[in-house]
PDB file of C-alpha atoms in Angstrom:
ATOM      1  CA  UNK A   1       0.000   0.000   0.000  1.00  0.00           C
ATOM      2  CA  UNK A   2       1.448   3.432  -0.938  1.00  0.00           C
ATOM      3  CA  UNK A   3       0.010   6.806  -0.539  1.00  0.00           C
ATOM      4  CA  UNK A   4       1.389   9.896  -1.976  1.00  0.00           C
ATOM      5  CA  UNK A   5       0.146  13.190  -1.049  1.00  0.00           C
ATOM      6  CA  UNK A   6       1.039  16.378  -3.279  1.00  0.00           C
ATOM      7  CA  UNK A   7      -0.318  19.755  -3.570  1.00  0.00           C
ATOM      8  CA  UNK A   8       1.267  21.644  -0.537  1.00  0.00           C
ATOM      9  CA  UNK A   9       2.270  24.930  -0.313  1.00  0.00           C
ATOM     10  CA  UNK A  10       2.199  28.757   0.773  1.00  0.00           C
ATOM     11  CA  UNK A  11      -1.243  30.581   0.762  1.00  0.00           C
ATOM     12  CA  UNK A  12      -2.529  33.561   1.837  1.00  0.00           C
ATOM     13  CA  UNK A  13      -5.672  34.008   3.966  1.00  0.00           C
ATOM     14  CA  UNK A  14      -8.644  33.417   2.768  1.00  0.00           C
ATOM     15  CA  UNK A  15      -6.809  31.881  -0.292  1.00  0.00           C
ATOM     16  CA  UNK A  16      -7.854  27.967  -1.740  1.00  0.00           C
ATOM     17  CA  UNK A  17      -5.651  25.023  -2.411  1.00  0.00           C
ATOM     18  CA  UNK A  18      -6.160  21.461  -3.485  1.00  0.00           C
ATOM     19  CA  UNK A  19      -4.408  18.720  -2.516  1.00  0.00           C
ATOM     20  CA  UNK A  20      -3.975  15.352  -3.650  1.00  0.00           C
ATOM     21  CA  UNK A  21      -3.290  11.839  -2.672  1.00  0.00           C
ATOM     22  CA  UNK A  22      -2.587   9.049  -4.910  1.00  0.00           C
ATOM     23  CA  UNK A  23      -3.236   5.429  -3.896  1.00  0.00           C
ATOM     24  CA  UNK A  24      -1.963   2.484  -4.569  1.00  0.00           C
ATOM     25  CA  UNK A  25      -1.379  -1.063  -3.694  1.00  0.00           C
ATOM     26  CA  UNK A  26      -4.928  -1.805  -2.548  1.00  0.00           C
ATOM     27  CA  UNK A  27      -8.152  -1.732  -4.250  1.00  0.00           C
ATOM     28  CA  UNK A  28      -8.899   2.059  -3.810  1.00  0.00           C
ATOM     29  CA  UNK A  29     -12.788   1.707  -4.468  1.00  0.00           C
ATOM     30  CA  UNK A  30     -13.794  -0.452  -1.399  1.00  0.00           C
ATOM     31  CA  UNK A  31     -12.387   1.173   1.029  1.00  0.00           C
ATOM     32  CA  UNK A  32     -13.023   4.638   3.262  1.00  0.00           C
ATOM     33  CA  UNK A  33     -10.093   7.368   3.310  1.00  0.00           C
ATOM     34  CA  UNK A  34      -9.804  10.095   5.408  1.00  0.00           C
ATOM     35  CA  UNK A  35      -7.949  13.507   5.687  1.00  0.00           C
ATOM     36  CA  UNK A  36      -5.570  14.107   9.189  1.00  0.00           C
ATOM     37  CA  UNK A  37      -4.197  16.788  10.207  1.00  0.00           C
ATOM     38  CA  UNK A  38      -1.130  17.905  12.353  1.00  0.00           C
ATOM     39  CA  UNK A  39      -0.707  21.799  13.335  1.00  0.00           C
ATOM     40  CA  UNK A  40       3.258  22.518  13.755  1.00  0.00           C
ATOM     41  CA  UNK A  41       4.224  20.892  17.102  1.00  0.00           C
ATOM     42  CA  UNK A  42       0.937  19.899  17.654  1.00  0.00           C
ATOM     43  CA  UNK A  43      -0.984  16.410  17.827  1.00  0.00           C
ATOM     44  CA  UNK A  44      -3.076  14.581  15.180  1.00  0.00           C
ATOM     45  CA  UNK A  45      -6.651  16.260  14.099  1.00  0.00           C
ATOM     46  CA  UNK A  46      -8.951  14.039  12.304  1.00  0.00           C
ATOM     47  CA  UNK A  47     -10.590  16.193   9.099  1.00  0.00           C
ATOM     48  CA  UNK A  48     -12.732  14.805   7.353  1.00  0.00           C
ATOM     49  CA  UNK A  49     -13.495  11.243   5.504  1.00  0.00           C
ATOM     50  CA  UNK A  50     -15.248   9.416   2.356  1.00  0.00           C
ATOM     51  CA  UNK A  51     -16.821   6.172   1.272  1.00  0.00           C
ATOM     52  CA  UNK A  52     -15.691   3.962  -0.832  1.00  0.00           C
ATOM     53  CA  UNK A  53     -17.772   4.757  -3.613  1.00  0.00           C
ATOM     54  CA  UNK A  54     -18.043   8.991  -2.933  1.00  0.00           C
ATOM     55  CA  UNK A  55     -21.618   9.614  -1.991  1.00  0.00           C
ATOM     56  CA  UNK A  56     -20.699   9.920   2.261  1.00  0.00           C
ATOM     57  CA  UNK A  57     -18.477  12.366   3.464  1.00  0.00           C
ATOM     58  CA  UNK A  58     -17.991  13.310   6.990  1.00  0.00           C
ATOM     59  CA  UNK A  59     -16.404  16.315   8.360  1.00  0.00           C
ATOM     60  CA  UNK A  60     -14.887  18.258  11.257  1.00  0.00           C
ATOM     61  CA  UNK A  61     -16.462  21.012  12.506  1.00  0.00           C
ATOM     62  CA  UNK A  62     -13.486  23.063  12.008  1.00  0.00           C
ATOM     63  CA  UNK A  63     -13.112  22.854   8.750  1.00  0.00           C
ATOM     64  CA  UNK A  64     -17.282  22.198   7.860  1.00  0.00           C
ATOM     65  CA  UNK A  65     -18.521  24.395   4.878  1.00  0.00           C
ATOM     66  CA  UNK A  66     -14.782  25.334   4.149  1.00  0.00           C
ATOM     67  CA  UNK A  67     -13.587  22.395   2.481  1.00  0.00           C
ATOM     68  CA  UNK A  68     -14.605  19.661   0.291  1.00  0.00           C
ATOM     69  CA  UNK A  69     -13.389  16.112   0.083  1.00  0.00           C
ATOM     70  CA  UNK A  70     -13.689  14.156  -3.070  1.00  0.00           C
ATOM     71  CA  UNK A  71     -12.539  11.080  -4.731  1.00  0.00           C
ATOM     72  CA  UNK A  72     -11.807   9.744  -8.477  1.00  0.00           C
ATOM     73  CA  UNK A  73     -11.860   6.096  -8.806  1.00  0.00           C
ATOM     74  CA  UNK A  74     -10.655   6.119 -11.831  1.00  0.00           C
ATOM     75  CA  UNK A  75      -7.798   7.594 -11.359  1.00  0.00           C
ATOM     76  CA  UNK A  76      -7.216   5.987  -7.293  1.00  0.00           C
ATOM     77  CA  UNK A  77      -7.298   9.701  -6.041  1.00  0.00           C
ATOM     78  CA  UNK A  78      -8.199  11.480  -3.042  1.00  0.00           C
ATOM     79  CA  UNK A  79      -8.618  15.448  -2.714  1.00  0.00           C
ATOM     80  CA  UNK A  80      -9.338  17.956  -0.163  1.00  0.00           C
ATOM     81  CA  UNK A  81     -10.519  21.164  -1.987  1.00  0.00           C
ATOM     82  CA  UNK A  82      -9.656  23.896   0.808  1.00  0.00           C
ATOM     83  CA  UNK A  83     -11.312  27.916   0.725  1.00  0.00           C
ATOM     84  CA  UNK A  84     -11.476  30.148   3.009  1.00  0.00           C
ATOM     85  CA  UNK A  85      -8.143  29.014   4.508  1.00  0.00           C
ATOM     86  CA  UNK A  86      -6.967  30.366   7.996  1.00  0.00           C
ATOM     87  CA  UNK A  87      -4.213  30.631   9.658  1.00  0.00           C
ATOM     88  CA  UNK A  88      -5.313  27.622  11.987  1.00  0.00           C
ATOM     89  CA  UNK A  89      -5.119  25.751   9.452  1.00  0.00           C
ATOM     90  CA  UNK A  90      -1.718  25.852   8.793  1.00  0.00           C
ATOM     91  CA  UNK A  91      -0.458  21.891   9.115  1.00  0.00           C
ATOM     92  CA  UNK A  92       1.405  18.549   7.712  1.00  0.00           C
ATOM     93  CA  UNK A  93      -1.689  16.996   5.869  1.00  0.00           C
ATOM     94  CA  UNK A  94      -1.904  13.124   5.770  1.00  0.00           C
ATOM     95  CA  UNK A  95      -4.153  11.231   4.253  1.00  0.00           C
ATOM     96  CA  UNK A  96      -5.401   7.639   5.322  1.00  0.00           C
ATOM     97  CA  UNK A  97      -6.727   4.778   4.808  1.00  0.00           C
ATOM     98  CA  UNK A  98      -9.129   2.635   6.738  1.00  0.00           C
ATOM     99  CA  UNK A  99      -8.293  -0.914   7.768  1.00  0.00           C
ATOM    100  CA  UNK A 100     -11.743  -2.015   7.294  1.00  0.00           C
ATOM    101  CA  UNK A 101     -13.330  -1.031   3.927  1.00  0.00           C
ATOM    102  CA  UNK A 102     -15.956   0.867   5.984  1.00  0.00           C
ATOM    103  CA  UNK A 103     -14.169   1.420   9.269  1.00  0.00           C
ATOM    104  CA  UNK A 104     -11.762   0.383  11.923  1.00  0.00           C
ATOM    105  CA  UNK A 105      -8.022   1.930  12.633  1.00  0.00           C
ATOM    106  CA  UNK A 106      -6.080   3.854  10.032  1.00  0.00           C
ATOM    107  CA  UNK A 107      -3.442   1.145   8.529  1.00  0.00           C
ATOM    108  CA  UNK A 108      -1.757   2.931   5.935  1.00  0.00           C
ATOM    109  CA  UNK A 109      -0.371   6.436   5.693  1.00  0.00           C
ATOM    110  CA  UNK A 110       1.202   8.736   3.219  1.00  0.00           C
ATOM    111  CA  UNK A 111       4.386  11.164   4.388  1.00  0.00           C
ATOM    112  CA  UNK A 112       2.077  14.183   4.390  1.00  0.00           C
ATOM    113  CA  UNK A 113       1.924  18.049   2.438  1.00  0.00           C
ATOM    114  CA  UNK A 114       2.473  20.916   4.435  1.00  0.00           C
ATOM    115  CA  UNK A 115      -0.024  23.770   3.975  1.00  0.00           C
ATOM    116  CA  UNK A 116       1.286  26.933   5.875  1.00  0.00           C
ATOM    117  CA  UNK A 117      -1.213  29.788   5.785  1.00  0.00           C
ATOM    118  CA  UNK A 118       0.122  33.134   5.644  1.00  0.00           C
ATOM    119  CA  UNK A 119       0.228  36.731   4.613  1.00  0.00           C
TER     120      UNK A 119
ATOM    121  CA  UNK B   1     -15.975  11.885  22.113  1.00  0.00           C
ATOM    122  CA  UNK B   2     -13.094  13.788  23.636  1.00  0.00           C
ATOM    123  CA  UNK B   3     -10.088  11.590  24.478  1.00  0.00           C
ATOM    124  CA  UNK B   4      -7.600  12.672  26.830  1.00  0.00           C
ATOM    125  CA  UNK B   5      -4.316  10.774  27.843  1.00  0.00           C
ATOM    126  CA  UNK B   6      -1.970  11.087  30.151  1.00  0.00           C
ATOM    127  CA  UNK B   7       0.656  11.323  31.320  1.00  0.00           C
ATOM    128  CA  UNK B   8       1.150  13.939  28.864  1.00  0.00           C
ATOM    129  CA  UNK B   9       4.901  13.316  28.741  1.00  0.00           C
ATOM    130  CA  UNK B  10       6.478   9.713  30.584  1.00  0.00           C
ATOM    131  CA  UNK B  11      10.239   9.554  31.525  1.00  0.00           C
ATOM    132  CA  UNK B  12      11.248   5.798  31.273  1.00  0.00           C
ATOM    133  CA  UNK B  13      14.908   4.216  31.389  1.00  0.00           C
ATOM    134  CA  UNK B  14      15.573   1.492  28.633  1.00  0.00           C
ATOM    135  CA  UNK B  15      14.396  -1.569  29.998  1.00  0.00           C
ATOM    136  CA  UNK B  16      12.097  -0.382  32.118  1.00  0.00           C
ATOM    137  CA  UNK B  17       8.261  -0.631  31.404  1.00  0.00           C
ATOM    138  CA  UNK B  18       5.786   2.208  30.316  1.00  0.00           C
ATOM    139  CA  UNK B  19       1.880   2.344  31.096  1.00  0.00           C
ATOM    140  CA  UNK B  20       0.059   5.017  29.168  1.00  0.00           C
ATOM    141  CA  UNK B  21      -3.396   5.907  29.420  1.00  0.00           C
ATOM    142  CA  UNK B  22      -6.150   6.944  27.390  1.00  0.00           C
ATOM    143  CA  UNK B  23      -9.867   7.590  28.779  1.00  0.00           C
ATOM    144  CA  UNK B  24     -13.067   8.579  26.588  1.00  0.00           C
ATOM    145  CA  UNK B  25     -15.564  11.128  27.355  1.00  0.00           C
ATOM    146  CA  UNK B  26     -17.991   8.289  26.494  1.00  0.00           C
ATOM    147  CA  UNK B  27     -18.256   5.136  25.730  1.00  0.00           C
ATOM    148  CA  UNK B  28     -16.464   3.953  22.723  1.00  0.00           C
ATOM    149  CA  UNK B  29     -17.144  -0.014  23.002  1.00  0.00           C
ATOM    150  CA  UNK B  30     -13.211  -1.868  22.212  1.00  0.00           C
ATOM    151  CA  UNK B  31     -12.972   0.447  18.882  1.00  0.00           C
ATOM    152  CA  UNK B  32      -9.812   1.651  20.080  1.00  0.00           C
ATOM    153  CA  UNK B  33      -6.645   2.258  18.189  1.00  0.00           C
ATOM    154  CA  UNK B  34      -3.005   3.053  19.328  1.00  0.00           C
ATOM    155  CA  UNK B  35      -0.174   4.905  17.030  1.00  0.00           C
ATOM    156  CA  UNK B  36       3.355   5.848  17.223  1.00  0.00           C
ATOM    157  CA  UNK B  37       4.806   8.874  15.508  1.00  0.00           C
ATOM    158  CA  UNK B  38       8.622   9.641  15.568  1.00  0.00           C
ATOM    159  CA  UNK B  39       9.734  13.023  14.420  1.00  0.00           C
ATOM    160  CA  UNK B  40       9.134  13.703  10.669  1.00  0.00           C
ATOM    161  CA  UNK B  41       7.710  10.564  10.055  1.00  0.00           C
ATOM    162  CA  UNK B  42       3.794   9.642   9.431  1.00  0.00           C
ATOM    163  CA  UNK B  43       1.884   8.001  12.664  1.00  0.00           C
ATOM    164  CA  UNK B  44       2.347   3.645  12.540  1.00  0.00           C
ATOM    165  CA  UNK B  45      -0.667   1.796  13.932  1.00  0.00           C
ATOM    166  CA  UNK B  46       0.568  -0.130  16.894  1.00  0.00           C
ATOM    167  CA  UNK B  47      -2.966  -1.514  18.366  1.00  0.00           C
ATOM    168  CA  UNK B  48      -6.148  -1.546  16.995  1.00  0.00           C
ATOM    169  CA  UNK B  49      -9.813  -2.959  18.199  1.00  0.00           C
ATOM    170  CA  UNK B  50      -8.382  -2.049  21.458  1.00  0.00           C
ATOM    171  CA  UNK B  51      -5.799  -5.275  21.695  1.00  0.00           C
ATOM    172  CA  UNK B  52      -4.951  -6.482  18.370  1.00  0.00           C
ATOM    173  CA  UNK B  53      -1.347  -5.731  17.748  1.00  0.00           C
ATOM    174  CA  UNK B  54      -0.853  -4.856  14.044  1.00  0.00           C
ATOM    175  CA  UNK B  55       0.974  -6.646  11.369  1.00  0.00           C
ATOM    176  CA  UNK B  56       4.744  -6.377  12.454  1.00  0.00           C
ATOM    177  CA  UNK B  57       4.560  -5.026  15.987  1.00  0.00           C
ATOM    178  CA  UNK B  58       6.549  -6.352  18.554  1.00  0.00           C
ATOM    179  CA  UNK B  59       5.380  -8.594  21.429  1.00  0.00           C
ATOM    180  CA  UNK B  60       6.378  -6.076  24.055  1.00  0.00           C
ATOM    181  CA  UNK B  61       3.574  -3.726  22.709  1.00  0.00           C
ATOM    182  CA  UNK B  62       0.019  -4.478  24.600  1.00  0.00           C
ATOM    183  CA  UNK B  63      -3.424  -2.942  24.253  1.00  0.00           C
ATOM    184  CA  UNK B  64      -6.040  -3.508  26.930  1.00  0.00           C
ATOM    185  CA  UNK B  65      -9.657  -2.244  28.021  1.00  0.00           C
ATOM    186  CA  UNK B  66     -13.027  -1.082  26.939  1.00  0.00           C
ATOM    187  CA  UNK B  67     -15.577   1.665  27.506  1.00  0.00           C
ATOM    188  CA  UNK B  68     -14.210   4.147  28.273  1.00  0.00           C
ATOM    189  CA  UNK B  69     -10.751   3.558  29.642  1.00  0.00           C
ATOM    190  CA  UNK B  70      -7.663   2.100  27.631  1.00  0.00           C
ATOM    191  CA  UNK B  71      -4.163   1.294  28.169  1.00  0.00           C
ATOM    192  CA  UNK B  72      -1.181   0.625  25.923  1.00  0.00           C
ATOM    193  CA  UNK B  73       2.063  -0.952  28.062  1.00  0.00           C
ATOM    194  CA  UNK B  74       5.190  -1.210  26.302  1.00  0.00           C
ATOM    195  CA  UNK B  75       6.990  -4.166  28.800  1.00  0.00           C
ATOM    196  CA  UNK B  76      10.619  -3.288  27.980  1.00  0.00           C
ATOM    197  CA  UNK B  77      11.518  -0.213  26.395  1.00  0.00           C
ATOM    198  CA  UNK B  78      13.917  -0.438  23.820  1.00  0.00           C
ATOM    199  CA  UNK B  79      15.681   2.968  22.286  1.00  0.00           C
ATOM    200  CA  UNK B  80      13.541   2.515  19.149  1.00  0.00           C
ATOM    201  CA  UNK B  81      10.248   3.240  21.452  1.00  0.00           C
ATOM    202  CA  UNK B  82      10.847   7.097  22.043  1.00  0.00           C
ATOM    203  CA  UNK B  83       8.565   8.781  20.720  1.00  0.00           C
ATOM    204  CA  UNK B  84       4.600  10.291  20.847  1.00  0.00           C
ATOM    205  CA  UNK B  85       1.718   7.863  21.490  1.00  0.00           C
ATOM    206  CA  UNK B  86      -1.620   8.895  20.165  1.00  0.00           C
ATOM    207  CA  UNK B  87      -4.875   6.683  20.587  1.00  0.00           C
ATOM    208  CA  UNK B  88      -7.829   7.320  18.501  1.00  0.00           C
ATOM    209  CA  UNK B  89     -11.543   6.454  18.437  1.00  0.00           C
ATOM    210  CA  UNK B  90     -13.484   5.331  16.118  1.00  0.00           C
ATOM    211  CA  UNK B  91     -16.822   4.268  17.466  1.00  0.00           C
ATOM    212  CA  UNK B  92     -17.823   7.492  16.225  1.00  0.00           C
ATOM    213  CA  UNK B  93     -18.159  10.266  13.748  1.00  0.00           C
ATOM    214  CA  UNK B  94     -16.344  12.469  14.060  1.00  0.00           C
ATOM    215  CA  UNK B  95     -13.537  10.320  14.650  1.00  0.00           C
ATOM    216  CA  UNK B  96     -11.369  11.771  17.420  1.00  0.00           C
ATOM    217  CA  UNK B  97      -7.868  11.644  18.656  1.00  0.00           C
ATOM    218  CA  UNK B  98      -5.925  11.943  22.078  1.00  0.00           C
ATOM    219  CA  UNK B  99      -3.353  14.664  22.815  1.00  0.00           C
ATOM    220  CA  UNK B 100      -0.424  12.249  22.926  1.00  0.00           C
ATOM    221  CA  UNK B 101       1.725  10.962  25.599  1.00  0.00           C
ATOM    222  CA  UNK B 102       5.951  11.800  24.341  1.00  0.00           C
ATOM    223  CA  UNK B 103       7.803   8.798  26.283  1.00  0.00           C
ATOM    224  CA  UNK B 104      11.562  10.095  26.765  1.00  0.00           C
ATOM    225  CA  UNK B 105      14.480   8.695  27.944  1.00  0.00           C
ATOM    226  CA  UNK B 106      14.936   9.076  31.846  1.00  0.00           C
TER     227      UNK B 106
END
């Protein structure tokens, strides 16, 4: 299992980024993936997840109406569509997947994007 | 469900054995996992369903309890165990972490 996250980078407030995490090694479809986040120094934040096939997403509060998670089969892809960006959200991004194909522990991890948030 | 652990940071000697806590605000039946992160690196499932060690984790590595109260025990620390303990629920949405526990070298 490999998971690759890209997209990273500098934005200003209230600015919008994507990021992306390619999968492989697993059969991307069946299984839920999730978004988790780690602040600078800080511990782990749970974001925001998807089914297997798209059509349930969950998210935190702190990030609700702001972003937008999304997947492409096709193409074994996660995303995290990000507006309205704050400086609290400044963080290492990882994305995850589920040991369970609807649930349980995250197994698999990538090495993370960094978003920093800043004028 | 808010998870706290403690002791928020645990000075062990190498050898020596390490108890770490984790309690839930409410009940999150054995749906329990526990993860190490080392500096710079991703987090590494260690436990999961509360007491199943994960593929490739070492014996000394233990998970027990339900409910609402957990504990991970590390029997013998070796120098390759320094480093932040998270647990993690996920009985419910939205799924929710612990603050850590950073075991150091005493």
């Amino acid at each position: 299992v490999q998971l690759l996250e890209s997209g990273g980078g500098l934005v200003q407030p209230g600015g919008s980024l994507r990021l992306s995490c390619a999968a492989s090694g697993f059969t991307f479809s069946r299984y839920h993936v999730s978004w988790v986040r780690q602040a600078p120094g800080k511990g782990l934040e749970w974001v925001s997840a998807i089914s297997g096939g798209g059509t349930t997403t969950y998210y935190a509060d702190s990030v609700k109406g702001r972003f937008t998670i999304s997947r492409d089969n096709s193409r074994n892809t996660l995303y995290l569509q990000m507006n309205s960006l704050r400086a609290e959200d400044t963080a290492i991004y990882f994305c995850a997947k589920r040991f369970r194909e609807t649930g349980g522990c995250f197994d698999s991890w990538g090495q993370g994007t960094l978003v920093t948030v800043s004028s | 469900i808010v998870m706290t652990q403690s002791p928020a940071t645990l000075s062990v000697s190498p050898g020596e054995r390490a108890t770490l806590s984790c309690r839930a605000s409410q009940g999150v039946n054995s749906n329990l996992a526990w993860y190490q992160q080392k500096p710079g690196q991703a987090p590494r499932v260690l436990i999961y369903d509360a007491s199943t060690r994960a593929t490739g984790i070492p014996a000394r590595f233990s998970g027990s309890g339900s409910g609402t109260e957990f504990t991970l025990t590390i029997s013998s620390l070796q120098s390759e165990d320094f480093a932040v303990y998270y647990c993690q629920q996920y009985n419910n949405w939205p799924l929710t972490f612990g603050g850590g526990t950073k075991v150091e070298i005493k």
